[in-house]
mmCIF file with all atom_site columns, C-alpha atoms in Angstrom:
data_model
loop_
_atom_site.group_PDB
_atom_site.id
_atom_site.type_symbol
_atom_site.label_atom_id
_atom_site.label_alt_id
_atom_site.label_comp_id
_atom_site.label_asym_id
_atom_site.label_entity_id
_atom_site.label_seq_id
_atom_site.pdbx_PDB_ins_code
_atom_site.Cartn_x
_atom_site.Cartn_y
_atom_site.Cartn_z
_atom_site.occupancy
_atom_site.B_iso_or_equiv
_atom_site.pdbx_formal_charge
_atom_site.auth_seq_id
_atom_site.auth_comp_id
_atom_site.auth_asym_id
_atom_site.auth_atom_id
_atom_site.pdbx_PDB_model_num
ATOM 1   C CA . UNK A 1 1   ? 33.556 -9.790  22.970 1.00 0.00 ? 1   UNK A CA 1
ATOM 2   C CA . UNK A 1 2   ? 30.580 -9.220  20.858 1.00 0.00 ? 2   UNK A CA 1
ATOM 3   C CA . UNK A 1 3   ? 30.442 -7.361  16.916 1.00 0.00 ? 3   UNK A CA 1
ATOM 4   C CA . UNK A 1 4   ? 28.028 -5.179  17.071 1.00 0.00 ? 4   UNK A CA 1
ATOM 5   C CA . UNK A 1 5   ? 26.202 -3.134  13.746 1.00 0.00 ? 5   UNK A CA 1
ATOM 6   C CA . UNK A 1 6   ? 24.353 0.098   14.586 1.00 0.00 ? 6   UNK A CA 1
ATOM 7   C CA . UNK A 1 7   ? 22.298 1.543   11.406 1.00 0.00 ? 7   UNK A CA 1
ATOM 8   C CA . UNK A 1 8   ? 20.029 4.604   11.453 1.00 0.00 ? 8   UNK A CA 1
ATOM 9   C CA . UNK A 1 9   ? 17.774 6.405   8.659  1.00 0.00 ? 9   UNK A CA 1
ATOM 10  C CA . UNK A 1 10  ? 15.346 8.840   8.559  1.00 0.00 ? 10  UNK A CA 1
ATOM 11  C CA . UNK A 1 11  ? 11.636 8.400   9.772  1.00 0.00 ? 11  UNK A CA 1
ATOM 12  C CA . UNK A 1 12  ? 10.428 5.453   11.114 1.00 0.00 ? 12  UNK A CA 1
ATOM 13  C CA . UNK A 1 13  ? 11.827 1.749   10.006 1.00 0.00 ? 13  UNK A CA 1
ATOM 14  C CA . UNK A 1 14  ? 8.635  0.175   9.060  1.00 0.00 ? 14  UNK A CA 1
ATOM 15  C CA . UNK A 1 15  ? 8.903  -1.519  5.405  1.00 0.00 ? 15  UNK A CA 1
ATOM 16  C CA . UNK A 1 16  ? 12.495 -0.783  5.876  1.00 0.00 ? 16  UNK A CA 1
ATOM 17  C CA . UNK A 1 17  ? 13.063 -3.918  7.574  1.00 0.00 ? 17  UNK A CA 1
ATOM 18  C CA . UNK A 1 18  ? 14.882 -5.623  5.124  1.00 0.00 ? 18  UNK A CA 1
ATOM 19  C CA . UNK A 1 19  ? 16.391 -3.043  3.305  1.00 0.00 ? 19  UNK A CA 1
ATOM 20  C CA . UNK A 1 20  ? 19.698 -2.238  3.805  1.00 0.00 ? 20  UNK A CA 1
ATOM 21  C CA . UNK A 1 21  ? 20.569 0.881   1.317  1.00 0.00 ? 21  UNK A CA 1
ATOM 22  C CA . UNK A 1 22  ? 17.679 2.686   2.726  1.00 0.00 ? 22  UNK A CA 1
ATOM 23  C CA . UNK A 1 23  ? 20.223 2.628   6.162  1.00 0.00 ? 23  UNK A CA 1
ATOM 24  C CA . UNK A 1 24  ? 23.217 4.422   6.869  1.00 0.00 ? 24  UNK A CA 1
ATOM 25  C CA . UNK A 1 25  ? 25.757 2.177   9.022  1.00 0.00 ? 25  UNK A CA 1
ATOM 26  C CA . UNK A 1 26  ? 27.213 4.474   12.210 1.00 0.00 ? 26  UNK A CA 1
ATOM 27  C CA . UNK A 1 27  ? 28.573 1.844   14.260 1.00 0.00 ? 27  UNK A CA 1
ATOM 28  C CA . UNK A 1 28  ? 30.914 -1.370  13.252 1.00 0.00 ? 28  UNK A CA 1
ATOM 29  C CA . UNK A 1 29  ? 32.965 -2.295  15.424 1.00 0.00 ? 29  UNK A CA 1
ATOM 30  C CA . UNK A 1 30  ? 33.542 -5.733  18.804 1.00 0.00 ? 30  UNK A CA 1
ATOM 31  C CA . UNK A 1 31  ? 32.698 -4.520  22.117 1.00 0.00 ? 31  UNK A CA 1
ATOM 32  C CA . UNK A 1 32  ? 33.213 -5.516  25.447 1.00 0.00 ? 32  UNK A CA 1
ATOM 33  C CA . UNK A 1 33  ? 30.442 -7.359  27.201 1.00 0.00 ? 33  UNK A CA 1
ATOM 34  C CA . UNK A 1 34  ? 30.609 -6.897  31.336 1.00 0.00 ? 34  UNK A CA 1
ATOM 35  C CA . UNK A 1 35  ? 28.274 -8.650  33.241 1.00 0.00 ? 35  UNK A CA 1
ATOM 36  C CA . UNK A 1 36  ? 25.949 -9.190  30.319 1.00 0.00 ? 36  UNK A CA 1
ATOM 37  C CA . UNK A 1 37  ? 25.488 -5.499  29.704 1.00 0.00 ? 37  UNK A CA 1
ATOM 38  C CA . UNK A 1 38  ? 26.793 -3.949  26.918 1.00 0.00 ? 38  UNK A CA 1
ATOM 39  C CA . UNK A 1 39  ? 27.817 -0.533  26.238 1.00 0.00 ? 39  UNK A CA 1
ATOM 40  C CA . UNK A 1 40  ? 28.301 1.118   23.062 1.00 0.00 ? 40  UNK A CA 1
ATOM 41  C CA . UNK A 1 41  ? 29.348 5.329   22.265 1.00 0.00 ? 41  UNK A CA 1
ATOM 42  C CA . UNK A 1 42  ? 29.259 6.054   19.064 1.00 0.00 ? 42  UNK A CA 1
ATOM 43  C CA . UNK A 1 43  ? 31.897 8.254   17.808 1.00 0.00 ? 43  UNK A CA 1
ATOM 44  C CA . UNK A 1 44  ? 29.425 11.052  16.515 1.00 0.00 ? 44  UNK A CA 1
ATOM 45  C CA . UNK A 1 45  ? 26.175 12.161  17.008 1.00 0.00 ? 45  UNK A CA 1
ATOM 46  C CA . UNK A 1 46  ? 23.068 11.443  15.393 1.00 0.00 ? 46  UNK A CA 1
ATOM 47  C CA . UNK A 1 47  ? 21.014 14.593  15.207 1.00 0.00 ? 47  UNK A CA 1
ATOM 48  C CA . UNK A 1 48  ? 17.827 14.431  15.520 1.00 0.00 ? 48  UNK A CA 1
ATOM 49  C CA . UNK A 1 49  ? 15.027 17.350  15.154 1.00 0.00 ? 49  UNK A CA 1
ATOM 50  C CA . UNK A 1 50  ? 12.750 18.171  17.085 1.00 0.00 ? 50  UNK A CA 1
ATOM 51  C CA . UNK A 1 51  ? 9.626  16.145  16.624 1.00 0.00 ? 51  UNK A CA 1
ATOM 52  C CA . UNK A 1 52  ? 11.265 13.919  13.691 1.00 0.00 ? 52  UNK A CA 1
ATOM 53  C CA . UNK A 1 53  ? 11.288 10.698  13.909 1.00 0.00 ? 53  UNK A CA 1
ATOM 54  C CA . UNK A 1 54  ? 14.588 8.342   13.600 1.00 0.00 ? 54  UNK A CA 1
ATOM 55  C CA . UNK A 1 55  ? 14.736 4.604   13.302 1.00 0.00 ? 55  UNK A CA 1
ATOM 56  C CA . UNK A 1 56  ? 17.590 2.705   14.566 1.00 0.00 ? 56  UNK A CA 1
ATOM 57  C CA . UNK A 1 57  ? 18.850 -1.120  14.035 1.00 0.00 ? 57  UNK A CA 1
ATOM 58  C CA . UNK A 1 58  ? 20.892 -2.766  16.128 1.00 0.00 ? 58  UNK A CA 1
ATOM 59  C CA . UNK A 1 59  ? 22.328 -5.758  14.998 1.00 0.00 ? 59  UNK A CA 1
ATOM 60  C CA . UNK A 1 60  ? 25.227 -8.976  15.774 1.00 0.00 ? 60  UNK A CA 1
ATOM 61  C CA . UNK A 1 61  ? 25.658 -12.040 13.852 1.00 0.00 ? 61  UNK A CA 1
ATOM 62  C CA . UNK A 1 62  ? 25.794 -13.706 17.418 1.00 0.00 ? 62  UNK A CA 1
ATOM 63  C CA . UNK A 1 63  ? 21.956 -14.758 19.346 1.00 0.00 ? 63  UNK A CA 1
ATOM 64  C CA . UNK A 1 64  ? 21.809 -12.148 21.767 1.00 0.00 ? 64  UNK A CA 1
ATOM 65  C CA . UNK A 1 65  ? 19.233 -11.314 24.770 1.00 0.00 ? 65  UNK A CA 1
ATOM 66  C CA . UNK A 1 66  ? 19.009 -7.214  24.695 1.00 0.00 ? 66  UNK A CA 1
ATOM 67  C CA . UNK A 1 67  ? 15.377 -7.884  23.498 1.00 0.00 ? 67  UNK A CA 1
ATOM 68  C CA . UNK A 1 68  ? 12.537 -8.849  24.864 1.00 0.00 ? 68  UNK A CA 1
ATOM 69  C CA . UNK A 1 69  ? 9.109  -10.031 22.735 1.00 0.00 ? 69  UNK A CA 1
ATOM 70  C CA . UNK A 1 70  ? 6.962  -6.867  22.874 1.00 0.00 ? 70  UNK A CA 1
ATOM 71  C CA . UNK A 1 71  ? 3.422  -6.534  22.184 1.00 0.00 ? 71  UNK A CA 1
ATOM 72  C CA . UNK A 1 72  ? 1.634  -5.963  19.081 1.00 0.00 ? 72  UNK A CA 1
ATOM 73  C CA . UNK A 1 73  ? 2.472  -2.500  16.949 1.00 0.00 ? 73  UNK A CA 1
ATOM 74  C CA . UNK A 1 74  ? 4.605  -0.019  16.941 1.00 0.00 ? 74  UNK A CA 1
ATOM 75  C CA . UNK A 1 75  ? 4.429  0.925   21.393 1.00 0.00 ? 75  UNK A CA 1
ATOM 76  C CA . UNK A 1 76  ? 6.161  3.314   23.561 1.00 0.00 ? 76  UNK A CA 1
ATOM 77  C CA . UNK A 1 77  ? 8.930  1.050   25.906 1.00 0.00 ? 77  UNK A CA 1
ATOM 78  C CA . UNK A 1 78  ? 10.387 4.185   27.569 1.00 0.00 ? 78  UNK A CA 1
ATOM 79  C CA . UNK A 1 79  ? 9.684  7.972   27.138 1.00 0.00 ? 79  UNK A CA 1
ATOM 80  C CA . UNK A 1 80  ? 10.843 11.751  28.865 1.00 0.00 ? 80  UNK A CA 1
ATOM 81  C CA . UNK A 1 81  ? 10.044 15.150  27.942 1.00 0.00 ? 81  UNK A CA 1
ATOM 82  C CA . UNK A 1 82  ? 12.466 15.104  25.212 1.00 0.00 ? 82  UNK A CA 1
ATOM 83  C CA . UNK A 1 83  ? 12.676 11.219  23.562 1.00 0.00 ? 83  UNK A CA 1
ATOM 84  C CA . UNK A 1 84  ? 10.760 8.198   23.116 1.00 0.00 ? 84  UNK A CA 1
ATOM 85  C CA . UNK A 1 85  ? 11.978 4.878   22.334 1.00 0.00 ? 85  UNK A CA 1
ATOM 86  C CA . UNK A 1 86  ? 9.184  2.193   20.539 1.00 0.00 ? 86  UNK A CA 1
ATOM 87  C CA . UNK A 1 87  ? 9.268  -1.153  20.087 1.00 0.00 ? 87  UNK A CA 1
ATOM 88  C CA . UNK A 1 88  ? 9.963  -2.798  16.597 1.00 0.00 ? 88  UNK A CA 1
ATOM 89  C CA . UNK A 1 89  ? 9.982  -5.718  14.460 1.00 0.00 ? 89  UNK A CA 1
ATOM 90  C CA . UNK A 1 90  ? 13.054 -8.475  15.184 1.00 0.00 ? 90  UNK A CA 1
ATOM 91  C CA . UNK A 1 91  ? 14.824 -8.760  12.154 1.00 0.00 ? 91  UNK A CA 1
ATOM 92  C CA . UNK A 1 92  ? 17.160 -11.246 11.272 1.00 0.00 ? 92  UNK A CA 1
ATOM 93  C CA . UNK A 1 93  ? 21.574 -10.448 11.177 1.00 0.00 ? 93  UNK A CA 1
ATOM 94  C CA . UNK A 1 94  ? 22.476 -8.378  8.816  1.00 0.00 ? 94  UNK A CA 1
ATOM 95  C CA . UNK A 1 95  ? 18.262 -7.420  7.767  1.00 0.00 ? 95  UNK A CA 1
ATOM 96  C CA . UNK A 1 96  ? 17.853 -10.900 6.935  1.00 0.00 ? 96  UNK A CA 1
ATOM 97  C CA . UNK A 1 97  ? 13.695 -11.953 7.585  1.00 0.00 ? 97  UNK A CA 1
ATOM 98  C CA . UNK A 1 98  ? 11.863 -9.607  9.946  1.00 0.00 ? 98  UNK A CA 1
ATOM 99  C CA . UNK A 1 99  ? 10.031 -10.973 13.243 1.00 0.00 ? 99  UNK A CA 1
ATOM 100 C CA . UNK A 1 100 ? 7.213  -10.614 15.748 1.00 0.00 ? 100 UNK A CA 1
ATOM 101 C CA . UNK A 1 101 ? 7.314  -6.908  17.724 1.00 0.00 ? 101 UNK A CA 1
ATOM 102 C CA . UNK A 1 102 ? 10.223 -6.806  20.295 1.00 0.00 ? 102 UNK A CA 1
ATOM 103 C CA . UNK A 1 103 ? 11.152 -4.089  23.315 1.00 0.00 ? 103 UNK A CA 1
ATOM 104 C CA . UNK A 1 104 ? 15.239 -2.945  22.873 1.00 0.00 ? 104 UNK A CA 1
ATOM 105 C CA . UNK A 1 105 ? 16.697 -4.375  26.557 1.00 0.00 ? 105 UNK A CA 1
ATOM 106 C CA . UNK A 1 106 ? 18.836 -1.161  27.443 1.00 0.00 ? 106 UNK A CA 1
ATOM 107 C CA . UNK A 1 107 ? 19.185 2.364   27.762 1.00 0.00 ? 107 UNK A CA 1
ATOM 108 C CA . UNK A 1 108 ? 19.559 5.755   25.572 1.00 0.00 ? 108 UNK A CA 1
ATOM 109 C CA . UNK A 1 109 ? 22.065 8.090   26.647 1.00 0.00 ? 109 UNK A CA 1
ATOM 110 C CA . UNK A 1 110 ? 21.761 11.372  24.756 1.00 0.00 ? 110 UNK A CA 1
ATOM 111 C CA . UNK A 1 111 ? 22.901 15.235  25.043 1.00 0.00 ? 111 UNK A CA 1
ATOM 112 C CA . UNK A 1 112 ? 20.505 18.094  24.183 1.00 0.00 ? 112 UNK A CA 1
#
């Protein structure tokens, strides 16, 4: 069992780090963990434009491994003709102290 916190917002995250009420919370709830992996559906979608840009946090008060350290800057980890995930700063639970870069450890599922 692991809590997990998903928050988006608008544009990218950078200086948002540690600011909570410039995120929206979409997911709250303790998942299942099976063989390490982790999966999460949110119960609605997050809409995203064309070309926009949408920054996600994914958080659990509990040390987890779906990250990996991630080099310098803001980098493409995985891409296709229609989404691309970048790496980000580590912050702390709950957007307490932000870290060096780190790659997200899983996979986007998404619907056109």
């Amino acid at each position: 069992e692991l809590p997990v916190e998903i928050y988006t917002k608008i544009g990218s995250s950078v200086e948002s780090e540690m600011l909570p009420e410039k995120w929206t919370l979409v997911f709250n709830k303790t998942v299942t963990v099976i063989d390490e992996n982790v999966h999460v559906e949110l119960d609605f979608p997050i809409r995203i434009n064309q070309n926009a840009i949408q920054g996600f946090y994914i958080t659990t008060p509990i040390d987890s491994t779906y990250n990996s350290p991630g080099a310098e800057g803001s980098n493409v980890i995985v891409e296709d003709e229609n989404i691309s995930v970048f790496s980000g700063k580590l912050s702390g639970y709950h957007f307490d102290g932000v870290f060096n870069f780190h790659k997200f450890q899983g996979n986007v599922y998404y619907n056109m």
